[in-house]
mmCIF file of C-alpha atoms and ligand atoms in Angstrom:
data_model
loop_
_atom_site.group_PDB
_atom_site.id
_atom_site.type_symbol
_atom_site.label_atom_id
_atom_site.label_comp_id
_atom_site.label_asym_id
_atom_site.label_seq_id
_atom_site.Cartn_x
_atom_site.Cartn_y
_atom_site.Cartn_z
ATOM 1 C CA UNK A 24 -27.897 31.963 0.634
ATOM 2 C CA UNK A 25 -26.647 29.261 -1.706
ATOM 3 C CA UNK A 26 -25.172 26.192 -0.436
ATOM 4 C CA UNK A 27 -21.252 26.134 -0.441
ATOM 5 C CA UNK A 28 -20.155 23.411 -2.195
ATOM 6 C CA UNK A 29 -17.013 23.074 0.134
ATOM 7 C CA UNK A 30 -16.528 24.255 3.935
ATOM 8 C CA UNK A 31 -13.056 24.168 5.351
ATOM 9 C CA UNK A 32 -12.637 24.102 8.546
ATOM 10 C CA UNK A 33 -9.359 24.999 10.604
ATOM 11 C CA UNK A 34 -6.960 28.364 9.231
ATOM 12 C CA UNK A 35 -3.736 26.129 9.608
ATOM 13 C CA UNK A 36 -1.099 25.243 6.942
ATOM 14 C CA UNK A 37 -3.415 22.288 5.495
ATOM 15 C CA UNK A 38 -6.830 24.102 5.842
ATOM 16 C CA UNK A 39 -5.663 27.127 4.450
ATOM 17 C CA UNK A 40 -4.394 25.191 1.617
ATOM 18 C CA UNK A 41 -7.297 23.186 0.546
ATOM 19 C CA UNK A 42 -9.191 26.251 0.533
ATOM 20 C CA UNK A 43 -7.084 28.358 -1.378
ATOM 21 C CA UNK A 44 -6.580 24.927 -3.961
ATOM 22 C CA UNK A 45 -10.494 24.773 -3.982
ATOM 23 C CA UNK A 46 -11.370 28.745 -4.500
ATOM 24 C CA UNK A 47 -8.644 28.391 -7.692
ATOM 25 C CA UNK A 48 -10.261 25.394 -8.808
ATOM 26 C CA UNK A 49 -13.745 27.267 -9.107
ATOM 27 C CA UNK A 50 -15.641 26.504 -6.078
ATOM 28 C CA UNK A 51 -18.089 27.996 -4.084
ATOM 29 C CA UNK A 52 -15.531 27.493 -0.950
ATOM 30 C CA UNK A 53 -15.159 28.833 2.584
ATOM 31 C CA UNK A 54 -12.582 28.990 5.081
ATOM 32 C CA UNK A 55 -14.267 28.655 8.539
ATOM 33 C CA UNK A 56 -11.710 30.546 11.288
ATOM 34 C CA UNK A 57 -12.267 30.024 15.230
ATOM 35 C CA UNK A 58 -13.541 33.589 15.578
ATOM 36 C CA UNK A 59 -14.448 36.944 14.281
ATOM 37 C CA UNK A 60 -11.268 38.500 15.395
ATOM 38 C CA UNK A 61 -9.412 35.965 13.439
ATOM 39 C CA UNK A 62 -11.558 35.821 10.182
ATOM 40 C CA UNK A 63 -10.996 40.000 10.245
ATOM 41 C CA UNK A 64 -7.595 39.561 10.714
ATOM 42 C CA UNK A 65 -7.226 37.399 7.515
ATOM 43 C CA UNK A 66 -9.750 39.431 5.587
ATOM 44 C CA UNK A 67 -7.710 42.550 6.402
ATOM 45 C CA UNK A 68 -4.026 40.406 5.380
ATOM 46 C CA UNK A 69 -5.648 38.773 2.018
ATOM 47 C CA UNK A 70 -3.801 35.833 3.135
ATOM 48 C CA UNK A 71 -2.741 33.627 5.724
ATOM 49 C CA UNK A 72 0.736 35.834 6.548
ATOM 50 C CA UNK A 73 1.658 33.238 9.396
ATOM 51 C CA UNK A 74 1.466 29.796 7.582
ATOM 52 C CA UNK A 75 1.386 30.869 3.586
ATOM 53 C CA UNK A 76 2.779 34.665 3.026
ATOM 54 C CA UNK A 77 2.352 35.580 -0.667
ATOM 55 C CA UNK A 78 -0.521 32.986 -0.986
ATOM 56 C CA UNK A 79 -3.098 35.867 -1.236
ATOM 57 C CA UNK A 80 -6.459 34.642 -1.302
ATOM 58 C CA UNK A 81 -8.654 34.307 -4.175
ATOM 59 C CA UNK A 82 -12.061 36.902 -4.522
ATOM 60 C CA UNK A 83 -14.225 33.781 -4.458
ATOM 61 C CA UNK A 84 -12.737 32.743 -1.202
ATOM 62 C CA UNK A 85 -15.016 33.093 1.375
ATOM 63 C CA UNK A 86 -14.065 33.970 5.155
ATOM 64 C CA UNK A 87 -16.632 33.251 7.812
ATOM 65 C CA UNK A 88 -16.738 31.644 11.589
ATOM 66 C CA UNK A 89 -20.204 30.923 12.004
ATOM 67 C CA UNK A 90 -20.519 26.773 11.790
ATOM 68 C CA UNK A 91 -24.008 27.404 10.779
ATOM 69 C CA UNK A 92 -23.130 27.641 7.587
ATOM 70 C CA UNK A 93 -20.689 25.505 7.715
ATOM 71 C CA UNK A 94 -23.129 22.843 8.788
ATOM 72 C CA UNK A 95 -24.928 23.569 5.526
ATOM 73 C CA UNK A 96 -22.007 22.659 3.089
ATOM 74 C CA UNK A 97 -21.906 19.836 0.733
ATOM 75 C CA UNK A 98 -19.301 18.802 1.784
ATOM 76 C CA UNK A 99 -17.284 19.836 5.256
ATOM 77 C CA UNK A 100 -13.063 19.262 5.734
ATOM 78 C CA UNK A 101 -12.281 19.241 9.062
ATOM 79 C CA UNK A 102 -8.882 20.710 8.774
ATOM 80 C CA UNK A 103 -7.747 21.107 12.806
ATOM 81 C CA UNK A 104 -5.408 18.809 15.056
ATOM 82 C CA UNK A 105 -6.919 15.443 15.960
ATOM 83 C CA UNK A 106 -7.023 16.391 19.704
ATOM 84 C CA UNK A 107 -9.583 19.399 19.041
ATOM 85 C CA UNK A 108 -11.589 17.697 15.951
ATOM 86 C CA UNK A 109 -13.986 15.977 18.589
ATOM 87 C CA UNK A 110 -15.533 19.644 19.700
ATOM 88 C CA UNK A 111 -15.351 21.330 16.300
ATOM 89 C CA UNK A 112 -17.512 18.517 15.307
ATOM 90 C CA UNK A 113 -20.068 18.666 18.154
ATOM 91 C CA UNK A 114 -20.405 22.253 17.488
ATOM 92 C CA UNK A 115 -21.277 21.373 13.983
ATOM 93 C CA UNK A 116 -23.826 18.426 14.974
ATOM 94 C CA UNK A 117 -26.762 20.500 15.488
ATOM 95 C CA UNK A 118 -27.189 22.345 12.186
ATOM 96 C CA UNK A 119 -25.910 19.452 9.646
ATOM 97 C CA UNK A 120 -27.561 18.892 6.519
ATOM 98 C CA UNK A 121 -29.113 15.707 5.795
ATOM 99 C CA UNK A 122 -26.837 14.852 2.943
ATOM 100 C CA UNK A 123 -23.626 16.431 4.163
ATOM 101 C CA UNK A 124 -20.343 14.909 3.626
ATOM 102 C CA UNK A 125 -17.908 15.025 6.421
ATOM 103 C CA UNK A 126 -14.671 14.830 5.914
ATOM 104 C CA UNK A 127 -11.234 14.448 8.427
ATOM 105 C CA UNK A 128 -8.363 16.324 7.206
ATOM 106 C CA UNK A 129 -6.352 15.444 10.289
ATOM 107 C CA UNK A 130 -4.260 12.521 10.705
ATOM 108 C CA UNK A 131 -4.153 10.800 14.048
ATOM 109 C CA UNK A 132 -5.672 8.224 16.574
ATOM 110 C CA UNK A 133 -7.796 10.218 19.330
ATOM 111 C CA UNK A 134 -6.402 9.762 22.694
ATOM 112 C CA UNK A 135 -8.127 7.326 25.352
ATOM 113 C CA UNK A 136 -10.065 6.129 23.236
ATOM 114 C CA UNK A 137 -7.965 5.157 20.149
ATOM 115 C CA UNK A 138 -10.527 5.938 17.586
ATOM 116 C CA UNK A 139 -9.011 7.104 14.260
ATOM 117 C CA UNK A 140 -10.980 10.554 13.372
ATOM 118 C CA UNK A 141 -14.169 9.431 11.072
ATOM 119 C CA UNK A 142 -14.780 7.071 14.190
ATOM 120 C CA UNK A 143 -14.498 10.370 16.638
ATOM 121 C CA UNK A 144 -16.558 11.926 14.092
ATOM 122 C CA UNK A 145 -19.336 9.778 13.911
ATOM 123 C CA UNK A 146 -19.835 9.859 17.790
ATOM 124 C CA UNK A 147 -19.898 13.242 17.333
ATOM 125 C CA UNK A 148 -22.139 13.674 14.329
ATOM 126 C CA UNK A 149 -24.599 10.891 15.618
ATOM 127 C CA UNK A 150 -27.122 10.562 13.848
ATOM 128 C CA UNK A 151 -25.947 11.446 10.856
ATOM 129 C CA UNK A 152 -25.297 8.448 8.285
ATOM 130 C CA UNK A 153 -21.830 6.810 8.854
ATOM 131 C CA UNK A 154 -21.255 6.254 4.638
ATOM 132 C CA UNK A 155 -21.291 10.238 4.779
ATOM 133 C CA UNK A 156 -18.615 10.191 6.963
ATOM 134 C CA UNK A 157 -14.849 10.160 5.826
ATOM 135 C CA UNK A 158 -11.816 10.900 5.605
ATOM 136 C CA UNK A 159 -9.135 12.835 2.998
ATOM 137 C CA UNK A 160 -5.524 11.483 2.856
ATOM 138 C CA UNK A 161 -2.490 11.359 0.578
ATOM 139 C CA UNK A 162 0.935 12.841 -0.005
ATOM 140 C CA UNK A 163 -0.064 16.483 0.710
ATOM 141 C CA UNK A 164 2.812 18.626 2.013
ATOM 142 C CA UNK A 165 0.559 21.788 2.196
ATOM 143 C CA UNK A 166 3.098 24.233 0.996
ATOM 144 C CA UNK A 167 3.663 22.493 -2.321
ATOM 145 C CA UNK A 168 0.089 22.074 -3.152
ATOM 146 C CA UNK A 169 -0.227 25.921 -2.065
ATOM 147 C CA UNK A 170 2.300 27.310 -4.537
ATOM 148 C CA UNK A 171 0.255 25.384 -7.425
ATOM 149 C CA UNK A 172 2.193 21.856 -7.924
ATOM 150 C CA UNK A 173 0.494 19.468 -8.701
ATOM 151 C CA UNK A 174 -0.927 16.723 -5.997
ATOM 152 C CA UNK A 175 -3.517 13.578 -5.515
ATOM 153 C CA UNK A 176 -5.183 12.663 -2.295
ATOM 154 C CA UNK A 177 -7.623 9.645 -1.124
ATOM 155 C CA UNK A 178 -11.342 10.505 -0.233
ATOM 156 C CA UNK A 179 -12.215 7.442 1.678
ATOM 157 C CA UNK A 180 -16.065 6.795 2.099
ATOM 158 C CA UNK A 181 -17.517 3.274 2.511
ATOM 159 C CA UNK A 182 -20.838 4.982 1.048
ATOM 160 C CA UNK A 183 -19.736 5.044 -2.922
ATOM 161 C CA UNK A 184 -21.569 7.302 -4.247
ATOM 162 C CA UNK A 185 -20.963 9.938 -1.637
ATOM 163 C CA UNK A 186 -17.185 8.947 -2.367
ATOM 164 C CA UNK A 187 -18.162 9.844 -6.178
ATOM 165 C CA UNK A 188 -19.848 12.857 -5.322
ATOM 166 C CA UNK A 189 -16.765 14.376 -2.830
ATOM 167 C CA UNK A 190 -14.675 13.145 -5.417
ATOM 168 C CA UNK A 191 -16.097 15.285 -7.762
ATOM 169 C CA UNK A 192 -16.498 18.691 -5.802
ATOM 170 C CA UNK A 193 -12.600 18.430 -4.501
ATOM 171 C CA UNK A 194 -11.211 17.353 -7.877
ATOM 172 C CA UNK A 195 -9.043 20.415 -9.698
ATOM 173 C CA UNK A 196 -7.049 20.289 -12.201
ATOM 174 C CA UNK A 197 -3.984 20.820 -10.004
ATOM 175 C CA UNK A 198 -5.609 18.135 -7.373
ATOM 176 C CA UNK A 199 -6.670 14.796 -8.437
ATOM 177 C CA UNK A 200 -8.546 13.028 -6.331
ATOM 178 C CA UNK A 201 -9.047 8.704 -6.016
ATOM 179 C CA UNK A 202 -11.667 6.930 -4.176
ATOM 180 C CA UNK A 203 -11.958 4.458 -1.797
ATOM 181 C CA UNK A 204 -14.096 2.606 0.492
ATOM 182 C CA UNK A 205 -10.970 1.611 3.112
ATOM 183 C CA UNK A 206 -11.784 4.305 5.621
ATOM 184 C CA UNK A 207 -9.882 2.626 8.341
ATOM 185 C CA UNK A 208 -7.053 1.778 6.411
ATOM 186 C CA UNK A 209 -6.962 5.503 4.890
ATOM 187 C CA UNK A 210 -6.886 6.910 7.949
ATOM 188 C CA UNK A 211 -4.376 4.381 9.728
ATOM 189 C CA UNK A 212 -2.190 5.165 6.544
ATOM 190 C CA UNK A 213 -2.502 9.395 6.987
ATOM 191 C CA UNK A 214 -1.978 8.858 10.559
ATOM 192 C CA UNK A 215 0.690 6.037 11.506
ATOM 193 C CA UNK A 216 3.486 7.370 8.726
ATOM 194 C CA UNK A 217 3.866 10.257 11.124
ATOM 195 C CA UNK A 218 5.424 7.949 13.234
ATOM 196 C CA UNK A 219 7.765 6.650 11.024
ATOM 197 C CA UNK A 220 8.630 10.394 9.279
ATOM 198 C CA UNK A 221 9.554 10.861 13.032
ATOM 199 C CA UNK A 222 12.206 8.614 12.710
ATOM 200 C CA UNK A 223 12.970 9.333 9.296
ATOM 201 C CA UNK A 224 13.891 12.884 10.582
ATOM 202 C CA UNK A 225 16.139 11.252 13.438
ATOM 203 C CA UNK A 226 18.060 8.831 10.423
ATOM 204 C CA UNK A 227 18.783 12.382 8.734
ATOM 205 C CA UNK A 228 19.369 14.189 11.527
ATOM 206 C CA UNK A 229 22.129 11.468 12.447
ATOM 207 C CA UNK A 230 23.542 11.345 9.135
ATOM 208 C CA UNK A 231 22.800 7.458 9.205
ATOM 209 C CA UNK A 232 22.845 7.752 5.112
ATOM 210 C CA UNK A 233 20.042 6.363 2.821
ATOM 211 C CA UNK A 234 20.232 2.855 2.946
ATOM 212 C CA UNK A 235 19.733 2.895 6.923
ATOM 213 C CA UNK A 236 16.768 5.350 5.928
ATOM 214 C CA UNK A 237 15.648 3.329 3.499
ATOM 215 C CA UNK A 238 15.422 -0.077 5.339
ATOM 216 C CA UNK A 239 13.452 2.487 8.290
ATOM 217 C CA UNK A 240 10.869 3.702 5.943
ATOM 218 C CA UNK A 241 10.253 0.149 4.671
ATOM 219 C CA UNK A 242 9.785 -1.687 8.084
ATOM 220 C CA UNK A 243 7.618 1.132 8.954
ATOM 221 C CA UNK A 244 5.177 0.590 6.557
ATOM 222 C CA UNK A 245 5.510 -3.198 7.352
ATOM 223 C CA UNK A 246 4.341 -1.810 11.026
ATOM 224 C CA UNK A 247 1.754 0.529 9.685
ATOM 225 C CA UNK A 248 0.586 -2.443 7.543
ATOM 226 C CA UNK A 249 0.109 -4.975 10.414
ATOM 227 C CA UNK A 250 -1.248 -2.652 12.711
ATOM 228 C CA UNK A 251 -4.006 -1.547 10.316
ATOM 229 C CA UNK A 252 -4.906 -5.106 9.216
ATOM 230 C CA UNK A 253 -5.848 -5.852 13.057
ATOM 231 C CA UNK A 254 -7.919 -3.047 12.772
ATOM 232 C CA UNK A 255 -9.963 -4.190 9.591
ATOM 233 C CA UNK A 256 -7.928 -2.487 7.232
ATOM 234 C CA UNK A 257 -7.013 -3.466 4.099
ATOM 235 C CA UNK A 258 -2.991 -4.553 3.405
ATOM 236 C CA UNK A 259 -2.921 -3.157 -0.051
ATOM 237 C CA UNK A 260 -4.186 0.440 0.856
ATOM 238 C CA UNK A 261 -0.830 1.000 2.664
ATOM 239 C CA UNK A 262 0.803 0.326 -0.810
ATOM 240 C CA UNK A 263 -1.594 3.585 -2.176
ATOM 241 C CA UNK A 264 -1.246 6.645 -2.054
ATOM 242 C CA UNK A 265 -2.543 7.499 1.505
ATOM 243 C CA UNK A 266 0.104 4.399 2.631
ATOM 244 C CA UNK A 267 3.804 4.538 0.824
ATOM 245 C CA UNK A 268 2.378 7.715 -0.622
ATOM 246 C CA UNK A 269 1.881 9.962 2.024
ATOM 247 C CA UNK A 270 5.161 7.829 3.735
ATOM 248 C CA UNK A 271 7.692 9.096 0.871
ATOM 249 C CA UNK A 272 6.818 12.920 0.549
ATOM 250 C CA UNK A 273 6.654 13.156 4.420
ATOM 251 C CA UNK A 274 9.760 11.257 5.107
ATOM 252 C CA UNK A 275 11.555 13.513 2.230
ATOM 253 C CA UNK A 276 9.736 16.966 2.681
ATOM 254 C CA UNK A 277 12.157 19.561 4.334
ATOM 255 C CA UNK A 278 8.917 20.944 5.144
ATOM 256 C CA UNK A 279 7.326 17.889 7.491
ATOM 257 C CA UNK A 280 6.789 19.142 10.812
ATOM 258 C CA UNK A 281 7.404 15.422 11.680
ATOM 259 C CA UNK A 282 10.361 14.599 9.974
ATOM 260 C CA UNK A 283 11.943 18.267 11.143
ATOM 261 C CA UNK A 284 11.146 17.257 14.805
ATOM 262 C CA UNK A 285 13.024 13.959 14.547
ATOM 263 C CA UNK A 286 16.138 15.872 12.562
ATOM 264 C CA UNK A 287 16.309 18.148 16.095
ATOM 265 C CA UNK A 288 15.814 15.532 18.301
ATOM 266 C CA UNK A 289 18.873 13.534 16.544
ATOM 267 C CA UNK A 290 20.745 16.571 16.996
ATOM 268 C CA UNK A 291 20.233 16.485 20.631
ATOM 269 C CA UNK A 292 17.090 18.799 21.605
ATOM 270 C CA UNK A 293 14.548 17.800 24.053
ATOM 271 C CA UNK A 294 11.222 16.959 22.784
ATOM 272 C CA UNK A 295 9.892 20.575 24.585
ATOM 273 C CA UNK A 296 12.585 22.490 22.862
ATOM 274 C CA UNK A 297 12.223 20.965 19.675
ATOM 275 C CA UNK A 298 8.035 21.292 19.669
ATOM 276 C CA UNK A 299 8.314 24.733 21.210
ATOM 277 C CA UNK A 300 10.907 25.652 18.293
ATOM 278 C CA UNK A 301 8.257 24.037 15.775
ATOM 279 C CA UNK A 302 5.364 26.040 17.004
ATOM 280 C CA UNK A 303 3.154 23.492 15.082
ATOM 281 C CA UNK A 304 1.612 20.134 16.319
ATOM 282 C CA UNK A 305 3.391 17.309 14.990
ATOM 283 C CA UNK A 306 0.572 14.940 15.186
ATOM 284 C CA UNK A 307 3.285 12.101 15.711
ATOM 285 C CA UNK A 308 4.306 12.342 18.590
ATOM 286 C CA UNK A 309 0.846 11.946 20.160
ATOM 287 C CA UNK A 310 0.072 8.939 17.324
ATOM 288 C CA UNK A 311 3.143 7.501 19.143
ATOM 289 C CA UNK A 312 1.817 6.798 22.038
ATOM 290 C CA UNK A 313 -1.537 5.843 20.779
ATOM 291 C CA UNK A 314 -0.841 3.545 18.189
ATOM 292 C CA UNK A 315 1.286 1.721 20.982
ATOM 293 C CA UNK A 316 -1.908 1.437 23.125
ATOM 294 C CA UNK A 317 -3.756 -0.202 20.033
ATOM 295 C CA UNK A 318 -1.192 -2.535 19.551
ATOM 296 C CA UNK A 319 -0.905 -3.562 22.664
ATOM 297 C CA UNK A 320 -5.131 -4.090 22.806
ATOM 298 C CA UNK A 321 -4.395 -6.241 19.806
ATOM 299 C CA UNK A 322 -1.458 -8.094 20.480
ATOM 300 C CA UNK A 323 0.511 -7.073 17.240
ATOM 301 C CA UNK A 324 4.205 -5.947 17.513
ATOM 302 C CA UNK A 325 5.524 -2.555 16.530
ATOM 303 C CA UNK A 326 9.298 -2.249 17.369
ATOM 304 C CA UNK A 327 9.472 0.814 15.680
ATOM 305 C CA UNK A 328 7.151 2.589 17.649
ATOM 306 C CA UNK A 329 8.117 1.316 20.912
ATOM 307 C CA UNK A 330 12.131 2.272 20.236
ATOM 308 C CA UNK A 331 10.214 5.918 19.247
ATOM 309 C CA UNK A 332 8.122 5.966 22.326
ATOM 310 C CA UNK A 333 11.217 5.652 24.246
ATOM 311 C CA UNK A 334 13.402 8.292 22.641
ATOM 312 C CA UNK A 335 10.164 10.368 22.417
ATOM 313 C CA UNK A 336 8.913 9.964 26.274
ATOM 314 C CA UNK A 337 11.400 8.269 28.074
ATOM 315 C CA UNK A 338 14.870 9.763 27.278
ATOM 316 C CA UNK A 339 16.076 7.139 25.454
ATOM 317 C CA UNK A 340 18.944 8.165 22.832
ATOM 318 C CA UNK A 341 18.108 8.185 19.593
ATOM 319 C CA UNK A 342 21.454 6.267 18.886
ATOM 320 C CA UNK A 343 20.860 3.536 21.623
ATOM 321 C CA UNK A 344 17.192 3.233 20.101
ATOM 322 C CA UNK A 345 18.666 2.787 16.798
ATOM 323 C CA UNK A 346 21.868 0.007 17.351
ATOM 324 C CA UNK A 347 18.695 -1.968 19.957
ATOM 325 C CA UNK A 348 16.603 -1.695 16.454
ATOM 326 C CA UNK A 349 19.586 -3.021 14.695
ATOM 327 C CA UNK A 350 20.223 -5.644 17.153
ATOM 328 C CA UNK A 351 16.824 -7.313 17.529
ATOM 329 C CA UNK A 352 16.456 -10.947 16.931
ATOM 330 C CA UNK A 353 16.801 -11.693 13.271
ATOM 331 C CA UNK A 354 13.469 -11.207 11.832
ATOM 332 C CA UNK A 355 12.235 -12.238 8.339
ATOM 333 C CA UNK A 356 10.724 -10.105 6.292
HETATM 334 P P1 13P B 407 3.598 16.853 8.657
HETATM 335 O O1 13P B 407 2.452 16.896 9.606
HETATM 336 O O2 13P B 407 4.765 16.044 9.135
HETATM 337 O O3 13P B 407 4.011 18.214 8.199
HETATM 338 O O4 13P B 407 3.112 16.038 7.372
HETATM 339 C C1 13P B 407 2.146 16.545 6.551
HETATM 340 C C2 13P B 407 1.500 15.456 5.812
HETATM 341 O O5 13P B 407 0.744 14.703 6.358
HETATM 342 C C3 13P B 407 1.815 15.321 4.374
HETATM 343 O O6 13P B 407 0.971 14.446 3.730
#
């Protein structure tokens, strides 16, 4: 059996898309499904009919469930929502190759206990070296990268020349990847603008006009920013691409499940309604809540979040949350 030189795990819209990305650029890639049932049914489709119809996959796209193999990948994208990536990745632990690159795909902060991902990963994956364990991050809206436009994304591994060496094996010529070593601040970037495409989505849905979105987007990342640098991270990776990068395609995309949640809960939906309507997880409505919590533990202020938080969990209006954001105490920038 020769070693894969990418496994991809989870058969959602981002998964699905790295692998099909990967298997055009020439790699020996696999798409790792929950089950055999699952993996048949997308063998049998040629393509992932419920995410990506007309995306038919590639003959050097592999379809497989058993982890083993996955395990034995150079390097491993966890691809699944931050609330299950803690179990896919203790399933994985026993059968990981020394020199194995791990990789989160998802973008959140886990629940109780507030870890981004590579930190949830590294519990999970213990022993295995924390420099081989990462994350991937940038301005990927799945569907665009899926119908062959061009993208970039951020491999983030404080280990360098594992960074070099993912670099290389996820670089096509339709994906062009940058390094760095900011893991925490790549991952607070990937998983904090959900937050603030949440509310992006409200300013549309209310018709509040660009300049209102504009000034939202900004003080966002001024949130995302201070939150992260309490955390270790870096100020100037939220300028990059996995920061104000990954901030203006989601807060634009008619596709972000994030931004399309807040446009239907500006237009009056509950937040069931609107996620049931979705049938995705919007990863920022849970990052919400958490990055509160961490803010809180470190004393740093997040208006934004908290005027979310209350729209989002405590039936707040969207236009009472906006005129109290409007109506703070005058703040410098
Ligand atoms: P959504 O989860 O809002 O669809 O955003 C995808 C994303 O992270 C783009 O980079």
């Amino acid at each position: 059996n020769q070693r894969l030189d990418v496994a991809v795990i989870g058969t959602g819209n981002w998964g699905t898309t790295l692998a099909l990305v990967l298997a055009r650029g020439g790699r020996n890639v696999t798409l790792f499904g929950r089950n055999q049932a699952e993996v048949a049914q997308l063998q049998a489709a040629g393509e992932n009919s419920r995410f990506l119809p007309g995306q038919r996959f590639p003959a050097n796209l592999g379809l497989a469930c058993d982890l083993a193999l996955a395990a034995q990948a150079q390097v491993i994208l966890l691809a699944v929502p931050s609330k299950t990536i803690r179990s896919n990745a203790l399933q994985l632990a026993p059968q990981l190759v020394a020199d194995s690159i791990i990789l989160s795909c998802a973008k959140g902060i886990e629940s109780g206990s507030l870890e981004t991902m590579s930190e949830v990963l590294a519990e999970a994956l213990a022993p295995h070296p924390r420099g081989l364990i990462g994350a991937l991050s940038g301005p990927n809206i799945a569907n665009e990268i899926a119908q062959g436009l061009p993208a970039t994304s951020v491999v983030a591994l404080s280990d360098d020349q594992a960074g070099q060496r993912a670099q290389s094996l996820l670089t096509t010529n339709l994906l062009r990847i940058y390094r760095s070593s900011d893991v925490v601040g790549v991952e607070l970037g990937g998983a904090l603008k959900n937050i603030v495409a949440l509310g992006a989505g409200i300013c549309d849905g209310m018709g509040l006009g660009d300049n209102a979105k504009a000034a939202f987007i900004t003080r966002g990342l001024a949130e995302m920013t201070r939150l992260g640098m309490a955390r270790g991270a870096h100020p100037l990776t939220f300028a990059g691409l996995a920061g104000l990068g990954d901030l203006i395609a989601t807060c634009a995309s008619p596709h972000s499940r994030n931004r399309r949640l807040g446009e239907a809960l500006a237009r009056g939906q509950s937040l069931e309604m609107a996620l049931a309507q979705l049938g995705q997880v919007a990863e920022g409505v849970n990052t919400t809540a958490t990055a509160r919590q961490l803010a809180e533990q470190y004393g740093v202020e997040l208006p934004i979040a908290d005027e979310l938080y209350r729209v989002l969990f405590e039936g707040k209006s969207p236009q009472q949350a906006g005129l109290d954001l409007m109506q703070r105490d005058p703040k410098n920038e």
